[in-house]
Every structure is written in structure tokens, then in C-alpha cells.
Amino acid sequence: MTPLPVETLRSAALAVRTHAHAPYSKFQVGAAVLTSGGEIFAGCNVENASYGLTICAERVAVGAAVAAGHKQIVAVAVVSSGGHSPCGACRQVLSEFGPAMEVILIDADDPTKTRTTTLAALLPEQFSSGAL
């Protein structure tokens, strides 16, 4: 198996985080997903005054990958202040495209602080329709 391009994922997530639209929470997040074909797609959080319409960075990155025709994701890097893990909704969306993916969590305040886990560890009993 080819080693994950962790530095490339980290760089993409850090760079896209600067484009986050977070005027309400001020909590900027960047994410980058790696497809099984080796392509990287990035996304940032996009808040809305109607807060329920806010889109998390992870879901933006997944949407970009799917829009480009990719439906198998092997890794995701998430950059946030404090290095938080994806929310429950994002965990479920990620599981649709790669239940065994690696999850790289990066602290934006100190990008050398990085944790790696798996989506299975974060969402041990994910819901699946078996469609993919």
C-alpha cells in the first residue's frame, strides 16, 4: 500500500481553511480528502445566518470529490483550532464514501500537533444502506 501523502493533505487543509466563511462562530475549519485514485479535494466551512444551513468543511470536501466523479475516499485531514475531530454528521457522511478511512486531525494553532485515527474508531457503528 502506498503511504498516505500526509504533508500534502495537511497543506491543502491548512490553505483552504483561510477561505472559511465563519463570521458567526469565528471557528475556521479546513479539510482535504484523498480519493482512492490519489486525487485531493479540499473544502472549508461555510456558515449561514440561518445556522442550520451551515456546511462543515468535511462535507464541502466530500462534495467536491463527488462532483468530480470520485466516490471512494481513503483519508481525510481536518484542520481546526484545537485539532477537533469531525462532528457526528460529518462522520456519517464520510462513512458513506470510506468507512475504513484514516482521519488526520491537525491543530491550526500548532500544525505540528497532529493525531491520526480511523473513521471506524470515531464512528464504530455507522449507519449504512449498503448502496455503495
PDB file of C-alpha atoms in Angstrom:
ATOM      1  CA  MET A   1       0.000   0.000   0.000  1.00  0.00           C
ATOM      2  CA  THR A   2       1.240   3.470  -0.878  1.00  0.00           C
ATOM      3  CA  PRO A   3       1.954   5.691   2.128  1.00  0.00           C
ATOM      4  CA  LEU A   4      -0.532   8.488   2.692  1.00  0.00           C
ATOM      5  CA  PRO A   5       0.607  11.908   1.457  1.00  0.00           C
ATOM      6  CA  VAL A   6       0.056  13.358   4.932  1.00  0.00           C
ATOM      7  CA  GLU A   7       2.024  16.551   4.281  1.00  0.00           C
ATOM      8  CA  THR A   8       0.122  17.226   1.060  1.00  0.00           C
ATOM      9  CA  LEU A   9      -3.214  16.682   2.794  1.00  0.00           C
ATOM     10  CA  ARG A  10      -2.120  18.881   5.698  1.00  0.00           C
ATOM     11  CA  SER A  11      -1.032  21.673   3.336  1.00  0.00           C
ATOM     12  CA  ALA A  12      -4.275  21.538   1.358  1.00  0.00           C
ATOM     13  CA  ALA A  13      -6.420  21.640   4.509  1.00  0.00           C
ATOM     14  CA  LEU A  14      -4.376  24.465   6.053  1.00  0.00           C
ATOM     15  CA  ALA A  15      -4.547  26.523   2.851  1.00  0.00           C
ATOM     16  CA  VAL A  16      -8.300  26.135   2.283  1.00  0.00           C
ATOM     17  CA  ARG A  17      -9.043  26.942   5.944  1.00  0.00           C
ATOM     18  CA  THR A  18      -8.107  30.573   5.208  1.00  0.00           C
ATOM     19  CA  HIS A  19     -11.131  30.769   2.880  1.00  0.00           C
ATOM     20  CA  ALA A  20     -13.647  29.669   5.523  1.00  0.00           C
ATOM     21  CA  HIS A  21     -16.755  31.813   5.833  1.00  0.00           C
ATOM     22  CA  ALA A  22     -17.210  31.855   9.609  1.00  0.00           C
ATOM     23  CA  PRO A  23     -18.496  35.315  10.549  1.00  0.00           C
ATOM     24  CA  TYR A  24     -20.675  33.993  13.381  1.00  0.00           C
ATOM     25  CA  SER A  25     -18.579  31.406  15.207  1.00  0.00           C
ATOM     26  CA  LYS A  26     -15.151  32.670  14.056  1.00  0.00           C
ATOM     27  CA  PHE A  27     -14.235  28.931  14.037  1.00  0.00           C
ATOM     28  CA  GLN A  28     -12.458  28.291  10.742  1.00  0.00           C
ATOM     29  CA  VAL A  29     -12.051  24.713   9.561  1.00  0.00           C
ATOM     30  CA  GLY A  30     -10.296  23.275   6.533  1.00  0.00           C
ATOM     31  CA  ALA A  31     -10.490  19.713   5.260  1.00  0.00           C
ATOM     32  CA  ALA A  32      -8.871  17.743   2.480  1.00  0.00           C
ATOM     33  CA  VAL A  33      -9.935  14.298   1.296  1.00  0.00           C
ATOM     34  CA  LEU A  34      -7.790  11.797  -0.579  1.00  0.00           C
ATOM     35  CA  THR A  35      -9.588   9.598  -3.100  1.00  0.00           C
ATOM     36  CA  SER A  36      -8.671   6.024  -3.921  1.00  0.00           C
ATOM     37  CA  GLY A  37      -7.358   7.395  -7.237  1.00  0.00           C
ATOM     38  CA  GLY A  38      -4.864   9.623  -5.428  1.00  0.00           C
ATOM     39  CA  GLU A  39      -6.635  12.942  -6.022  1.00  0.00           C
ATOM     40  CA  ILE A  40      -7.072  15.504  -3.267  1.00  0.00           C
ATOM     41  CA  PHE A  41     -10.132  17.724  -2.838  1.00  0.00           C
ATOM     42  CA  ALA A  42     -10.361  20.474  -0.237  1.00  0.00           C
ATOM     43  CA  GLY A  43     -13.177  22.315   1.468  1.00  0.00           C
ATOM     44  CA  CYS A  44     -13.768  24.880   4.195  1.00  0.00           C
ATOM     45  CA  ASN A  45     -16.728  25.549   6.449  1.00  0.00           C
ATOM     46  CA  VAL A  46     -19.388  27.914   5.123  1.00  0.00           C
ATOM     47  CA  GLU A  47     -21.627  29.419   7.789  1.00  0.00           C
ATOM     48  CA  ASN A  48     -25.020  30.954   7.255  1.00  0.00           C
ATOM     49  CA  ALA A  49     -27.140  33.371   9.300  1.00  0.00           C
ATOM     50  CA  SER A  50     -29.671  30.534   9.409  1.00  0.00           C
ATOM     51  CA  TYR A  51     -27.199  28.428  11.359  1.00  0.00           C
ATOM     52  CA  GLY A  52     -28.736  25.066  10.413  1.00  0.00           C
ATOM     53  CA  LEU A  53     -27.730  25.761   6.821  1.00  0.00           C
ATOM     54  CA  THR A  54     -24.046  25.902   7.729  1.00  0.00           C
ATOM     55  CA  ILE A  55     -21.900  23.397   5.836  1.00  0.00           C
ATOM     56  CA  CYS A  56     -18.890  21.820   7.530  1.00  0.00           C
ATOM     57  CA  ALA A  57     -15.503  21.715   5.798  1.00  0.00           C
ATOM     58  CA  GLU A  58     -15.505  17.924   5.614  1.00  0.00           C
ATOM     59  CA  ARG A  59     -18.816  17.835   3.756  1.00  0.00           C
ATOM     60  CA  VAL A  60     -17.652  20.554   1.352  1.00  0.00           C
ATOM     61  CA  ALA A  61     -14.526  18.493   0.559  1.00  0.00           C
ATOM     62  CA  VAL A  62     -16.584  15.315   0.079  1.00  0.00           C
ATOM     63  CA  GLY A  63     -18.996  17.219  -2.168  1.00  0.00           C
ATOM     64  CA  ALA A  64     -16.116  18.482  -4.324  1.00  0.00           C
ATOM     65  CA  ALA A  65     -14.774  14.934  -4.696  1.00  0.00           C
ATOM     66  CA  VAL A  66     -18.194  13.531  -5.597  1.00  0.00           C
ATOM     67  CA  ALA A  67     -18.830  16.394  -8.047  1.00  0.00           C
ATOM     68  CA  ALA A  68     -15.587  15.423  -9.792  1.00  0.00           C
ATOM     69  CA  GLY A  69     -16.737  11.793 -10.045  1.00  0.00           C
ATOM     70  CA  HIS A  70     -14.958  10.242  -7.043  1.00  0.00           C
ATOM     71  CA  LYS A  71     -16.849   8.100  -4.554  1.00  0.00           C
ATOM     72  CA  GLN A  72     -14.080   6.272  -2.686  1.00  0.00           C
ATOM     73  CA  ILE A  73     -12.199   8.255  -0.045  1.00  0.00           C
ATOM     74  CA  VAL A  74      -9.250   6.728   1.784  1.00  0.00           C
ATOM     75  CA  ALA A  75      -8.234   9.605   4.065  1.00  0.00           C
ATOM     76  CA  VAL A  76      -9.325  12.985   5.356  1.00  0.00           C
ATOM     77  CA  ALA A  77      -7.265  15.712   7.011  1.00  0.00           C
ATOM     78  CA  VAL A  78      -9.112  18.226   9.187  1.00  0.00           C
ATOM     79  CA  VAL A  79      -7.547  21.460  10.451  1.00  0.00           C
ATOM     80  CA  SER A  80      -9.169  23.439  13.249  1.00  0.00           C
ATOM     81  CA  SER A  81      -8.139  25.446  16.257  1.00  0.00           C
ATOM     82  CA  GLY A  82      -7.506  22.756  18.850  1.00  0.00           C
ATOM     83  CA  GLY A  83      -7.435  19.896  16.329  1.00  0.00           C
ATOM     84  CA  HIS A  84     -11.027  18.787  16.871  1.00  0.00           C
ATOM     85  CA  SER A  85     -12.492  15.723  15.202  1.00  0.00           C
ATOM     86  CA  PRO A  86     -15.387  15.890  12.717  1.00  0.00           C
ATOM     87  CA  CYS A  87     -18.920  16.324  14.041  1.00  0.00           C
ATOM     88  CA  GLY A  88     -21.327  13.396  14.005  1.00  0.00           C
ATOM     89  CA  ALA A  89     -22.994  14.452  10.757  1.00  0.00           C
ATOM     90  CA  CYS A  90     -19.629  14.683   9.007  1.00  0.00           C
ATOM     91  CA  ARG A  91     -18.567  11.308  10.388  1.00  0.00           C
ATOM     92  CA  GLN A  92     -21.697   9.755   8.906  1.00  0.00           C
ATOM     93  CA  VAL A  93     -21.217  11.469   5.524  1.00  0.00           C
ATOM     94  CA  LEU A  94     -17.566  10.394   5.416  1.00  0.00           C
ATOM     95  CA  SER A  95     -18.581   6.806   6.199  1.00  0.00           C
ATOM     96  CA  GLU A  96     -20.690   6.718   3.040  1.00  0.00           C
ATOM     97  CA  PHE A  97     -17.513   7.086   0.955  1.00  0.00           C
ATOM     98  CA  GLY A  98     -14.889   5.260   3.001  1.00  0.00           C
ATOM     99  CA  PRO A  99     -15.815   3.595   6.269  1.00  0.00           C
ATOM    100  CA  ALA A 100     -12.210   2.436   6.804  1.00  0.00           C
ATOM    101  CA  MET A 101     -10.555   5.794   6.014  1.00  0.00           C
ATOM    102  CA  GLU A 102      -7.763   7.352   8.012  1.00  0.00           C
ATOM    103  CA  VAL A 103      -8.563  10.615   9.789  1.00  0.00           C
ATOM    104  CA  ILE A 104      -5.778  13.113  10.361  1.00  0.00           C
ATOM    105  CA  LEU A 105      -6.592  15.817  12.917  1.00  0.00           C
ATOM    106  CA  ILE A 106      -4.408  18.919  12.854  1.00  0.00           C
ATOM    107  CA  ASP A 107      -4.279  21.753  15.373  1.00  0.00           C
ATOM    108  CA  ALA A 108      -4.311  25.030  13.404  1.00  0.00           C
ATOM    109  CA  ASP A 109      -2.669  26.800  16.337  1.00  0.00           C
ATOM    110  CA  ASP A 110       0.287  24.388  16.171  1.00  0.00           C
ATOM    111  CA  PRO A 111       0.219  22.338  12.930  1.00  0.00           C
ATOM    112  CA  THR A 112       2.942  20.069  14.298  1.00  0.00           C
ATOM    113  CA  LYS A 113       0.296  18.751  16.716  1.00  0.00           C
ATOM    114  CA  THR A 114      -1.323  16.055  14.644  1.00  0.00           C
ATOM    115  CA  ARG A 115      -3.322  12.992  15.658  1.00  0.00           C
ATOM    116  CA  THR A 116      -4.226  10.138  13.384  1.00  0.00           C
ATOM    117  CA  THR A 117      -7.165   7.824  13.922  1.00  0.00           C
ATOM    118  CA  THR A 118      -9.659   5.955  11.779  1.00  0.00           C
ATOM    119  CA  LEU A 119     -13.240   6.703  10.910  1.00  0.00           C
ATOM    120  CA  ALA A 120     -14.192   3.312  12.347  1.00  0.00           C
ATOM    121  CA  ALA A 121     -12.790   4.436  15.712  1.00  0.00           C
ATOM    122  CA  LEU A 122     -14.740   7.717  15.539  1.00  0.00           C
ATOM    123  CA  LEU A 123     -17.973   6.120  14.302  1.00  0.00           C
ATOM    124  CA  PRO A 124     -17.918   2.445  15.303  1.00  0.00           C
ATOM    125  CA  GLU A 125     -21.483   1.602  14.281  1.00  0.00           C
ATOM    126  CA  GLN A 126     -22.107   3.816  11.290  1.00  0.00           C
ATOM    127  CA  PHE A 127     -25.419   3.573   9.503  1.00  0.00           C
ATOM    128  CA  SER A 128     -25.210   2.088   6.021  1.00  0.00           C
ATOM    129  CA  SER A 129     -27.845   1.366   3.423  1.00  0.00           C
ATOM    130  CA  GLY A 130     -25.409  -0.886   1.577  1.00  0.00           C
ATOM    131  CA  ALA A 131     -25.989   1.180  -1.589  1.00  0.00           C
ATOM    132  CA  LEU A 132     -22.314   1.698  -2.476  1.00  0.00           C
TER     133      LEU A 132
END
